């Protein structure tokens, strides 16, 4: 029915009866009313009584039980009961039956059953029309995890679907839970249960307004409250027995306060009147004030303690006259999992991740001025949304800094606050801007008073980042050992694994997968990474990334070979290395085509935002035809982007190069020559494709001819070119990202082309097939500088050296410690990842994308530096674009130099 990490909310059944009863007893154990009722009753009798009540209710078709359980073990951690309205009900309710148990407090039981339990009906509850929540219990071990809110929200949604009203009777201590779920107190019932005993008539019972032992004590109340009312909660007190107390009772219940809450469905049109009490919708949904052009909204996050609800204010200000403010960059999270905040006194639902961010960022002693897209933009107003997205560049460049919210660590790092979130912050106002801890390499520094929860753990998710930001070596990390002669070894004793797992968890944050975060961090003048209670300046991450890559390719290259493959992972460090936080006047624009290729793996909820989410980084003068417009459909937005990219280099077909994602499937919603930007390939594929795209300018397949492009309509593209050959055979696709697996690739592909790899050990001059094979395996390029990713074309000497190196390797392969040249294996991995080796009808070799099929044709098109693979359609001269390829012997204009190849007009669709 509903899930969250490790837990699920499902319908409860009879098999859960015992566990629910046990949880009821645990939940009521500390309740003063329950103590007064059951203090002297045997636990077995209490269990049997509660179980019998549940047992009679399970068969009722309108009495529903819902439970939260651990998904793996099915352990019950919480449950609630919801009684649905019964419009067909005819008979009147029977008088509630007072339970008869040995040693039960009969007088308290009578008051509870005849006064408190029926009180809902006294102020408007009608079981023919309304829902009624009967019980809600959460195990003490899971208190403050948000499970009570989860159950409440789930039941609310059930009622809201039929525009229903939900009543619930509860103690005043439940007020935060129910008000957070949209409830309001509509009635308070005064119940004075002061007990006086006479020495002569021990059974005498009186109700009066004061406690005989404390005449000043006020009576209890059962509160009625609309959204304009207030009330004072009174908790029942457990006191020591006095001489006036009945022996064995041990309590004086001077006050019982019980509140009736109601939740009105969102679609309720009219208020309900009951006994002169008006039940109104508790809180209005946020209504945005109309905003004129040139302005934007700023959010004032009001101060508060961690346990207090979140309250904010919105203010419209001119963009050029805005006060100092900061921005928030975060992953929205699931729109189905929301929390409620107050904005200008109105209700506003935000995602759980944003809610957690506001809890951690909120100062305790002053307000914080922020711009947050989900709150400051009316997301339902398409015209406003379009205007605001178009000025997002100015919004982020004009801020003081951006908070990069990475979310919360896994459960176990810290304790939970009352909202169910892990919350740690400084207690004093002398801490950093928001009162959080700023971490040092081996824990928290003294930038203010340390929180007890943070002090309780030595774990620091930024530890590795701070290590490399300090320009330290790989072999200085835990687990590495250096001998007297300088050799490095690694012992996998768990120490490295711990800091590695903490780092991996950091980079698994959804923030690294969100497209909008790209421009938010690249536009910001300054940034602070925030991960739960930890924070670190963004510049430290950039320094760490730069130093780590330099170390891995130089002084620490040998030490890195000692790390097991399980510690290798791809990090999306592109934005880290790109980011240069400077003043707005020094901002350098980016090329849209390169941005789309670099960040197409990042996600956004609206597929049009794959384009709009990057426009803040490009020169508006060059891309003036591209403006955010949410009235356009995705097809039109992607077409506009493709045309705009082509217009920047109208003599080149570079915009067609790369993976043709929509051709892998027989899609019809987009032409094959328009990339489906909505797809989100994995980070490994994007990293290799980005490196491979750097090779485009090294080739000249079309002999530097100019492109001849005509957009016939939004579905067809006319080009000129010549067919070279057709594909007749395809080998396996390289799927491994590891450089070391290049050896296996050589063995497999050499057999495919009929070149036995063991014959490479022959020291005689290599054959033409060997040269063709090796040039294809490296796409005829050399990695000249792995630090700067500088490439060049391979020379004959390079090929000779490679073949001899391979011959030596395979001849002595069993020899321990013998490895291939790293630049060679790295080059092979980059040019071949995700590609297959193919053979053409004229026996040439090449590399193509995995979506290629036998029978596809290879063409060189005017204006392109590389050949393309096209798939013929039923109509002559019409094709679908599959993607670019490497074809050995045709990368330098050979096709246009041979008069045998004829130039033709073709259509791509």
Short mmCIF file of C-alpha atoms in Angstrom, two decimals, residues 722-727 841 852-860 867-873 876 878-880 882-883 885 904 906:
data_model
loop_
_atom_site.label_atom_id
_atom_site.label_comp_id
_atom_site.label_asym_id
_atom_site.label_seq_id
_atom_site.Cartn_x
_atom_site.Cartn_y
_atom_site.Cartn_z
CA UNK A 722 27.83 9.10 -49.75
CA UNK A 723 27.43 5.49 -48.73
CA UNK A 724 30.67 3.64 -48.00
CA UNK A 725 29.56 0.12 -47.08
CA UNK A 726 27.14 -2.05 -45.11
CA UNK A 727 27.63 -4.01 -41.91
CA UNK A 841 30.90 -6.07 -46.70
CA UNK A 852 23.44 -1.28 -34.61
CA UNK A 853 22.17 -4.23 -36.63
CA UNK A 854 23.52 -6.27 -39.52
CA UNK A 855 22.35 -4.61 -42.74
CA UNK A 856 22.76 -1.05 -41.44
CA UNK A 857 24.66 1.24 -43.83
CA UNK A 858 27.71 3.42 -43.20
CA UNK A 859 27.63 6.92 -44.69
CA UNK A 860 29.93 9.93 -44.71
CA UNK A 867 30.99 8.44 -40.47
CA UNK A 868 27.40 7.67 -39.45
CA UNK A 869 25.42 4.45 -39.33
CA UNK A 870 21.99 4.79 -40.96
CA UNK A 871 19.13 2.31 -41.10
CA UNK A 872 17.27 2.21 -44.46
CA UNK A 873 13.49 2.66 -44.31
CA UNK A 876 14.23 4.90 -50.92
CA UNK A 878 14.94 7.71 -46.20
CA UNK A 879 16.84 6.58 -43.11
CA UNK A 880 16.86 6.53 -39.34
CA UNK A 882 21.64 5.11 -35.37
CA UNK A 883 24.77 7.03 -34.42
CA UNK A 885 31.04 5.20 -35.72
CA UNK A 904 23.31 11.72 -52.76
CA UNK A 906 19.00 11.71 -48.13
#
